[in-house]
Amino acid sequence: MTDPIQLDAAATTPLDARVLEAMLPWFTERAANASTRSGPGARARAALEEARERVARACGARASGVVFTSGATEANNLALLGAARARAKHGRRVLVGSSEHACVRECALALGREGFVVDWLALDTGGLCDLERAAELLREDTVLVAQMLVHNESGAVHPVRELARLVRSRAPRAHLHVDAVQALGKLELSLLSLGADSLALSAHKLHGPQGAGALVLSGERPLAPITFGGGQERGLRPGTENLAAIVGFGLAAELAERERPRFSAAAERWRADFLAGLAALGGWRVLEPQVRVPAILGLVAPEPASEIRRNHLEARGILTGAGSACQATKANLSPSLAALGLDEASIRRFLRLSLSRESVACDPGVVVEALRAVDTELARPARSAR
Ligand code: PLP
């Protein structure tokens, strides 16, 4: 049986063989605690610091700003809860993108329960965060703004640099946090030139291992820790570091940035060929944000619900996504898809195709043909029971 075509890279990506090779010794002969002073401990510390440099270079930040975490969920929690709590003396308003990932949205709701007032920043008609609305909502007492850079369901690239300028002028005390999970490896990323205070990253979205990520700080604004223990990671993420995974993350970030131009060009070609084929099928709607990366493609399929279509596609060896993997099992419909302007019926028929460096090599014509075959299968009237 041939390997399936994996078109759900926004959920996770296959581990790059070079990354796995770099990680292996840190599970075996080089395994050590980076906080101990022994020779092996010092060697582990050096590897950790090298990974920190690599992650910082890949996202245009300083190595001293990189706080390793278990992934982006933890990084987003640390950023939102840590920044809002540290700044509560200046005000208790927070502004959060309405189509953020659940781990950001749930933190905002938790802050609401702590007494912060949460304003939600809607999208404009082009599917990007609404800057005019942001200008209205930002106030002197806004202490936190969270807006992702690349949307995980539509591929929209939000105008974060412009948002940062507004934040600095209208809410000078606010910490601006950016979930950049889907941005690294897909566009040129620089924390310092974005003008944000922090970024969240995740290794497993970049052909790195699951269980490693980072909160990358520009260094100017302090955070309140949300977990307590030893002094690792500037005291912001106490606990023994996941050394092998962090080493893998460092290399994965470097490779993602190095291979980005080639990947982006290939993804752009793939998308154009795929959409040309899809246009001939009829009944499909494509989400086309005004500014977008090519590697994430949000689609609204014809009836029935996308879960049924995805099963049919999987039987034909094509793996697709239904939107945010973390929400796929929740009974409620994705609020971030609703924020993109989809009604309930469209959300049920939402299908996401997302490309990795590996799956971008697949033939888009094969995917279109599978969609066509499944459309035909699903359109056939159900055989009446005998
Ligand atoms: N933010 C975005 C935009 C994501 O797409 C994801 C994963 O789906 C996350 C955060 C959570 O990342 P992690 O799996 O590293 O916790």
Short mmCIF file of C-alpha atoms and ligand atoms in Angstrom, two decimals:
data_model
loop_
_atom_site.label_atom_id
_atom_site.label_comp_id
_atom_site.label_asym_id
_atom_site.label_seq_id
_atom_site.Cartn_x
_atom_site.Cartn_y
_atom_site.Cartn_z
CA MET A 1 0.00 0.00 0.00
CA THR A 2 1.34 3.47 -0.86
CA ASP A 3 1.81 6.04 1.89
CA PRO A 4 -1.14 8.40 2.35
CA ILE A 5 -0.83 11.98 1.10
CA GLN A 6 -0.69 14.02 4.29
CA LEU A 7 -2.49 17.32 3.70
CA ASP A 8 -2.97 18.28 7.34
CA ALA A 9 0.40 19.87 8.04
CA ALA A 10 -1.16 22.70 10.04
CA ALA A 11 -2.06 20.03 12.63
CA THR A 12 1.39 18.46 12.66
CA THR A 13 4.27 17.70 10.30
CA PRO A 14 6.41 14.59 9.87
CA LEU A 15 9.71 14.67 11.75
CA ASP A 16 12.59 15.59 9.42
CA ALA A 17 15.14 12.75 9.30
CA ARG A 18 17.99 15.22 9.94
CA VAL A 19 16.19 16.45 13.06
CA LEU A 20 15.69 12.93 14.36
CA GLU A 21 19.37 12.15 13.80
CA ALA A 22 20.42 15.28 15.71
CA MET A 23 18.12 14.35 18.60
CA LEU A 24 19.05 10.69 19.07
CA PRO A 25 22.35 11.07 21.02
CA TRP A 26 20.60 13.30 23.55
CA PHE A 27 18.31 10.39 24.45
CA THR A 28 21.23 7.99 24.85
CA GLU A 29 24.97 8.60 25.27
CA ARG A 30 24.67 12.39 25.71
CA ALA A 31 21.57 12.41 27.93
CA ALA A 32 22.14 14.72 30.91
CA ASN A 33 20.48 17.39 32.97
CA ALA A 34 21.47 20.78 31.60
CA SER A 35 21.30 22.26 35.11
CA THR A 36 23.99 20.02 36.62
CA ARG A 37 27.58 21.20 36.74
CA SER A 38 29.17 17.92 35.59
CA GLY A 39 30.92 17.51 32.22
CA PRO A 40 27.83 15.88 30.64
CA GLY A 41 25.66 18.59 32.20
CA ALA A 42 27.86 21.30 30.71
CA ARG A 43 27.69 19.61 27.31
CA ALA A 44 23.89 19.48 27.59
CA ARG A 45 23.82 23.17 28.57
CA ALA A 46 25.93 24.05 25.50
CA ALA A 47 23.52 22.12 23.25
CA LEU A 48 20.56 23.90 24.84
CA GLU A 49 22.18 27.30 24.27
CA GLU A 50 23.00 26.42 20.67
CA ALA A 51 19.34 25.50 20.10
CA ARG A 52 18.35 28.83 21.68
CA GLU A 53 20.60 30.70 19.23
CA ARG A 54 19.13 28.77 16.30
CA VAL A 55 15.51 29.46 17.28
CA ALA A 56 16.31 33.15 17.85
CA ARG A 57 17.99 33.48 14.44
CA ALA A 58 15.04 31.82 12.72
CA CYS A 59 12.55 34.33 14.14
CA GLY A 60 14.64 37.51 14.21
CA ALA A 61 15.01 37.70 17.97
CA ARG A 62 17.74 37.69 20.59
CA ALA A 63 18.77 34.35 22.07
CA SER A 64 18.33 35.78 25.56
CA GLY A 65 14.61 36.20 24.79
CA VAL A 66 13.92 32.54 24.01
CA VAL A 67 12.07 30.65 26.77
CA PHE A 68 11.67 26.98 25.90
CA THR A 69 8.29 25.44 26.66
CA SER A 70 6.48 22.21 25.86
CA GLY A 71 4.84 23.77 22.81
CA ALA A 72 2.77 26.71 21.70
CA THR A 73 -0.18 26.05 24.00
CA GLU A 74 2.09 26.54 27.00
CA ALA A 75 3.87 29.51 25.38
CA ASN A 76 0.54 31.22 24.69
CA ASN A 77 -0.65 30.56 28.25
CA LEU A 78 2.56 32.00 29.67
CA ALA A 79 2.33 35.06 27.44
CA LEU A 80 -1.31 35.90 28.05
CA LEU A 81 -1.62 35.05 31.73
CA GLY A 82 1.93 36.19 32.54
CA ALA A 83 1.68 39.53 30.75
CA ALA A 84 -1.82 40.44 31.92
CA ARG A 85 -1.07 39.57 35.55
CA ALA A 86 2.27 41.42 35.52
CA ARG A 87 0.60 44.54 34.15
CA ALA A 88 -2.67 44.47 36.10
CA LYS A 89 -1.58 47.50 38.13
CA HIS A 90 -1.78 49.59 34.92
CA GLY A 91 -5.24 48.42 33.86
CA ARG A 92 -7.45 45.38 33.39
CA ARG A 93 -8.41 45.48 29.71
CA VAL A 94 -7.21 42.98 27.15
CA LEU A 95 -7.77 42.88 23.38
CA VAL A 96 -7.74 39.46 21.71
CA GLY A 97 -8.23 38.41 18.08
CA SER A 98 -11.62 36.81 17.56
CA SER A 99 -10.28 33.98 15.39
CA GLU A 100 -7.40 32.96 17.67
CA HIS A 101 -6.55 29.35 18.41
CA ALA A 102 -8.43 27.81 21.35
CA CYS A 103 -5.36 28.01 23.60
CA VAL A 104 -5.35 31.81 23.25
CA ARG A 105 -9.09 32.22 23.38
CA GLU A 106 -9.41 30.05 26.49
CA CYS A 107 -6.68 32.09 28.23
CA ALA A 108 -8.60 35.26 27.44
CA LEU A 109 -11.74 33.72 28.92
CA ALA A 110 -9.75 32.72 32.02
CA LEU A 111 -8.52 36.31 32.34
CA GLY A 112 -12.14 37.40 32.11
CA ARG A 113 -12.92 35.18 35.10
CA GLU A 114 -10.03 36.87 36.97
CA GLY A 115 -11.68 40.26 36.48
CA PHE A 116 -10.06 41.48 33.25
CA VAL A 117 -12.37 42.96 30.63
CA VAL A 118 -11.87 41.18 27.29
CA ASP A 119 -12.46 43.01 24.01
CA TRP A 120 -12.54 40.77 20.92
CA LEU A 121 -10.96 42.09 17.75
CA ALA A 122 -13.09 41.14 14.73
CA LEU A 123 -11.90 40.49 11.19
CA ASP A 124 -12.53 42.89 8.33
CA THR A 125 -14.17 41.92 5.06
CA GLY A 126 -10.79 40.78 3.70
CA GLY A 127 -10.48 38.20 6.49
CA LEU A 128 -7.73 40.15 8.29
CA CYS A 129 -7.80 41.66 11.77
CA ASP A 130 -9.70 44.92 11.61
CA LEU A 131 -7.25 47.74 12.29
CA GLU A 132 -9.91 50.45 12.37
CA ARG A 133 -11.77 48.51 15.04
CA ALA A 134 -8.49 47.97 16.91
CA ALA A 135 -7.90 51.72 16.93
CA GLU A 136 -11.33 52.18 18.51
CA LEU A 137 -10.86 49.46 21.11
CA LEU A 138 -7.29 50.20 22.26
CA ARG A 139 -7.19 52.34 25.41
CA GLU A 140 -4.71 53.65 27.96
CA ASP A 141 -5.70 50.82 30.32
CA THR A 142 -5.33 48.02 27.73
CA VAL A 143 -2.49 45.91 29.14
CA LEU A 144 -2.43 42.98 26.73
CA VAL A 145 -3.10 42.50 23.02
CA ALA A 146 -2.99 39.03 21.42
CA GLN A 147 -3.24 38.61 17.68
CA MET A 148 -1.90 35.68 15.68
CA LEU A 149 0.21 36.26 12.57
CA VAL A 150 -0.83 33.42 10.21
CA HIS A 151 -4.25 31.91 10.66
CA ASN A 152 -4.27 28.14 11.04
CA GLU A 153 -7.54 27.63 9.16
CA SER A 154 -7.59 30.30 6.44
CA GLY A 155 -3.87 31.00 5.94
CA ALA A 156 -4.58 34.75 6.44
CA VAL A 157 -1.53 36.86 7.24
CA HIS A 158 -2.71 39.46 9.71
CA PRO A 159 -1.25 43.00 9.65
CA VAL A 160 0.58 42.62 12.95
CA ARG A 161 3.23 45.26 12.22
CA GLU A 162 0.50 47.88 11.67
CA LEU A 163 -1.32 46.64 14.76
CA ALA A 164 1.91 47.05 16.76
CA ARG A 165 2.12 50.71 15.71
CA LEU A 166 -1.44 51.28 16.89
CA VAL A 167 -0.77 49.51 20.17
CA ARG A 168 2.32 51.65 20.84
CA SER A 169 0.46 54.88 20.19
CA ARG A 170 -2.88 54.10 21.84
CA ALA A 171 -2.07 51.59 24.56
CA PRO A 172 1.60 52.22 25.41
CA ARG A 173 1.51 49.95 28.45
CA ALA A 174 0.17 46.93 26.60
CA HIS A 175 2.15 43.77 25.92
CA LEU A 176 1.61 42.67 22.31
CA HIS A 177 1.74 38.90 21.94
CA VAL A 178 1.74 37.12 18.59
CA ASP A 179 0.97 33.45 18.05
CA ALA A 180 3.41 32.77 15.20
CA VAL A 181 3.00 28.99 15.16
CA GLN A 182 1.90 28.86 11.52
CA ALA A 183 4.23 31.65 10.40
CA LEU A 184 7.75 30.28 10.93
CA GLY A 185 8.85 28.51 7.75
CA LYS A 186 6.01 30.06 5.75
CA LEU A 187 7.01 33.74 5.75
CA GLU A 188 9.94 35.87 6.82
CA LEU A 189 9.55 36.24 10.56
CA SER A 190 11.23 38.85 12.73
CA LEU A 191 10.06 39.57 16.24
CA LEU A 192 12.11 42.73 16.36
CA SER A 193 10.83 44.17 13.10
CA LEU A 194 7.23 43.19 13.86
CA GLY A 195 7.47 45.41 16.92
CA ALA A 196 5.75 42.83 19.15
CA ASP A 197 6.72 41.90 22.70
CA SER A 198 6.50 38.14 22.25
CA LEU A 199 5.96 35.27 19.83
CA ALA A 200 4.77 31.70 20.40
CA LEU A 201 6.37 28.89 18.35
CA SER A 202 5.92 25.14 18.17
CA ALA A 203 8.47 22.59 16.88
CA HIS A 204 6.04 19.98 15.58
CA LYS A 205 4.60 22.39 13.03
CA LEU A 206 8.05 22.69 11.42
CA HIS A 207 9.08 19.05 10.98
CA GLY A 208 10.43 19.08 14.53
CA PRO A 209 9.38 16.92 17.49
CA GLN A 210 6.18 17.20 19.52
CA GLY A 211 6.79 18.45 23.06
CA ALA A 212 8.98 21.49 22.33
CA GLY A 213 8.14 25.10 21.63
CA ALA A 214 9.08 28.56 22.79
CA LEU A 215 7.86 31.86 24.01
CA VAL A 216 10.24 34.37 22.43
CA LEU A 217 10.40 37.71 24.20
CA SER A 218 11.76 40.97 22.85
CA GLY A 219 12.93 41.60 26.37
CA GLU A 220 11.37 44.87 27.33
CA ARG A 221 8.38 43.90 29.43
CA PRO A 222 8.44 41.54 32.41
CA LEU A 223 6.06 38.57 32.74
CA ALA A 224 4.65 37.01 35.89
CA PRO A 225 5.53 33.28 35.97
CA ILE A 226 2.56 30.93 35.85
CA THR A 227 4.43 27.84 37.14
CA PHE A 228 6.87 27.70 40.04
CA GLY A 229 9.95 25.63 40.81
CA GLY A 230 13.63 25.90 39.86
CA GLY A 231 15.19 28.78 38.00
CA GLN A 232 15.28 27.22 34.53
CA GLU A 233 14.39 29.38 31.54
CA ARG A 234 14.79 32.67 33.46
CA GLY A 235 12.40 31.31 36.09
CA LEU A 236 9.57 31.61 33.57
CA ARG A 237 9.43 27.92 32.75
CA PRO A 238 10.87 26.02 35.70
CA GLY A 239 11.49 22.28 35.32
CA THR A 240 14.17 20.16 33.67
CA GLU A 241 14.36 21.05 29.99
CA ASN A 242 13.26 18.52 27.36
CA LEU A 243 16.80 18.47 25.98
CA ALA A 244 16.53 16.11 22.97
CA ALA A 245 13.32 17.77 21.78
CA ILE A 246 14.82 21.24 22.20
CA VAL A 247 17.92 20.23 20.21
CA GLY A 248 15.54 18.97 17.52
CA PHE A 249 13.53 22.19 17.67
CA GLY A 250 16.68 24.28 17.15
CA LEU A 251 17.63 22.41 14.00
CA ALA A 252 14.00 22.27 12.77
CA ALA A 253 13.67 26.07 13.12
CA GLU A 254 16.93 26.62 11.24
CA LEU A 255 15.89 24.26 8.44
CA ALA A 256 12.39 25.80 8.22
CA GLU A 257 13.88 29.24 7.68
CA ARG A 258 16.60 28.03 5.29
CA GLU A 259 14.15 26.03 3.16
CA ARG A 260 11.37 28.62 3.32
CA PRO A 261 11.87 30.31 -0.08
CA ARG A 262 11.84 26.97 -1.93
CA PHE A 263 8.88 25.69 0.09
CA SER A 264 6.85 28.88 -0.40
CA ALA A 265 7.42 28.86 -4.16
CA ALA A 266 6.45 25.19 -4.39
CA ALA A 267 3.36 25.76 -2.23
CA GLU A 268 2.29 28.71 -4.41
CA ARG A 269 2.54 26.52 -7.54
CA TRP A 270 0.72 23.66 -5.82
CA ARG A 271 -2.11 25.95 -4.73
CA ALA A 272 -2.55 27.49 -8.19
CA ASP A 273 -2.66 24.08 -9.90
CA PHE A 274 -5.00 22.68 -7.26
CA LEU A 275 -7.41 25.62 -7.44
CA ALA A 276 -7.47 25.46 -11.25
CA GLY A 277 -8.54 21.81 -10.96
CA LEU A 278 -10.99 22.47 -8.14
CA ALA A 279 -12.77 25.19 -10.15
CA ALA A 280 -13.93 22.51 -12.58
CA LEU A 281 -15.64 20.47 -9.82
CA GLY A 282 -18.30 23.01 -8.86
CA GLY A 283 -19.94 23.45 -5.48
CA TRP A 284 -16.70 24.26 -3.60
CA ARG A 285 -15.95 27.59 -1.97
CA VAL A 286 -12.40 28.76 -1.31
CA LEU A 287 -11.52 31.07 1.58
CA GLU A 288 -9.35 33.76 0.04
CA PRO A 289 -8.09 36.18 2.68
CA GLN A 290 -6.71 39.40 1.24
CA VAL A 291 -3.17 38.48 2.32
CA ARG A 292 -2.32 34.82 2.83
CA VAL A 293 0.35 32.15 2.82
CA PRO A 294 -0.05 29.52 0.11
CA ALA A 295 0.43 26.47 2.34
CA ILE A 296 -2.91 26.66 4.20
CA LEU A 297 -6.08 26.46 2.18
CA GLY A 298 -9.53 26.70 3.79
CA LEU A 299 -12.40 25.24 1.75
CA VAL A 300 -16.12 24.86 2.18
CA ALA A 301 -17.15 21.61 0.51
CA PRO A 302 -20.56 20.69 -0.88
CA GLU A 303 -22.90 18.66 1.36
CA PRO A 304 -22.58 16.47 3.44
CA ALA A 305 -20.59 17.38 6.56
CA SER A 306 -16.81 17.40 6.06
CA GLU A 307 -16.29 14.55 8.54
CA ILE A 308 -17.96 12.14 6.10
CA ARG A 309 -16.01 13.56 3.15
CA ARG A 310 -12.75 13.33 5.08
CA ASN A 311 -13.38 9.64 5.82
CA HIS A 312 -14.00 8.98 2.13
CA LEU A 313 -10.85 10.88 1.21
CA GLU A 314 -8.86 8.98 3.81
CA ALA A 315 -10.05 5.70 2.28
CA ARG A 316 -8.48 7.00 -0.94
CA GLY A 317 -5.21 7.81 0.83
CA ILE A 318 -5.69 11.58 1.23
CA LEU A 319 -5.53 12.94 4.77
CA THR A 320 -7.17 16.33 5.25
CA GLY A 321 -8.08 18.53 8.21
CA ALA A 322 -11.33 19.87 9.55
CA GLY A 323 -9.73 22.93 11.12
CA SER A 324 -7.98 23.23 14.43
CA ALA A 325 -7.02 19.71 15.54
CA CYS A 326 -7.43 20.64 19.20
CA GLN A 327 -11.09 21.44 18.59
CA ALA A 328 -11.95 18.60 16.26
CA THR A 329 -13.34 16.52 19.11
CA LYS A 330 -15.31 19.30 20.75
CA ALA A 331 -19.04 19.13 20.25
CA ASN A 332 -19.30 22.87 19.72
CA LEU A 333 -18.43 24.38 16.36
CA SER A 334 -15.16 26.21 15.95
CA PRO A 335 -15.61 29.83 17.12
CA SER A 336 -12.60 30.79 15.03
CA LEU A 337 -14.34 29.57 11.86
CA ALA A 338 -17.39 31.58 12.86
CA ALA A 339 -15.09 34.59 13.26
CA LEU A 340 -13.94 34.02 9.67
CA GLY A 341 -17.55 34.70 8.67
CA LEU A 342 -18.73 31.12 8.10
CA ASP A 343 -22.29 30.24 9.05
CA GLU A 344 -23.07 27.00 10.90
CA ALA A 345 -23.77 24.99 7.74
CA SER A 346 -20.47 26.12 6.17
CA ILE A 347 -18.51 25.34 9.35
CA ARG A 348 -19.84 21.77 9.21
CA ARG A 349 -18.60 21.49 5.64
CA PHE A 350 -15.23 23.15 6.28
CA LEU A 351 -12.18 21.26 5.03
CA ARG A 352 -8.58 22.36 5.40
CA LEU A 353 -5.72 21.38 3.14
CA SER A 354 -2.30 22.31 4.49
CA LEU A 355 1.07 21.52 3.00
CA SER A 356 4.38 20.53 4.52
CA ARG A 357 7.81 20.38 2.85
CA GLU A 358 7.04 16.72 2.24
CA SER A 359 3.45 16.85 0.95
CA VAL A 360 4.08 19.85 -1.31
CA ALA A 361 5.76 17.35 -3.63
CA CYS A 362 2.50 15.48 -4.23
CA ASP A 363 0.58 15.94 -7.45
CA PRO A 364 -2.33 18.39 -6.93
CA GLY A 365 -4.08 16.72 -9.87
CA VAL A 366 -4.25 13.46 -7.88
CA VAL A 367 -5.90 15.33 -4.98
CA VAL A 368 -8.42 16.99 -7.30
CA GLU A 369 -9.26 13.62 -8.85
CA ALA A 370 -9.82 12.13 -5.39
CA LEU A 371 -12.11 15.03 -4.49
CA ARG A 372 -14.00 14.53 -7.75
CA ALA A 373 -14.42 10.81 -7.10
CA VAL A 374 -15.63 11.45 -3.53
CA ASP A 375 -18.03 14.17 -4.74
CA THR A 376 -19.53 11.63 -7.12
CA GLU A 377 -19.71 8.93 -4.44
CA LEU A 378 -21.42 11.26 -1.97
CA ALA A 379 -23.82 12.71 -4.51
CA ARG A 380 -25.13 9.22 -5.41
CA PRO A 381 -28.53 8.67 -3.76
CA ALA A 382 -28.27 6.21 -0.88
CA ARG A 383 -29.42 2.71 -1.93
CA SER A 384 -32.82 1.99 -0.43
CA ALA A 385 -32.89 -0.76 2.15
CA ARG A 386 -34.26 -4.07 0.83
N1 PLP B 1 -1.57 28.12 17.86
C1 PLP B 1 -1.87 27.77 16.60
C2 PLP B 1 -2.16 28.83 15.58
C3 PLP B 1 -1.90 26.42 16.23
O1 PLP B 1 -2.19 26.08 14.98
C4 PLP B 1 -1.64 25.45 17.24
C5 PLP B 1 -1.75 24.01 16.93
O2 PLP B 1 -2.69 23.56 16.27
C6 PLP B 1 -1.32 25.86 18.53
C7 PLP B 1 -1.30 27.21 18.81
C8 PLP B 1 -0.99 24.89 19.63
O3 PLP B 1 0.31 24.38 19.43
P1 PLP B 1 0.90 23.17 20.27
O4 PLP B 1 0.39 21.93 19.61
O5 PLP B 1 2.39 23.30 20.13
O6 PLP B 1 0.47 23.30 21.66
#
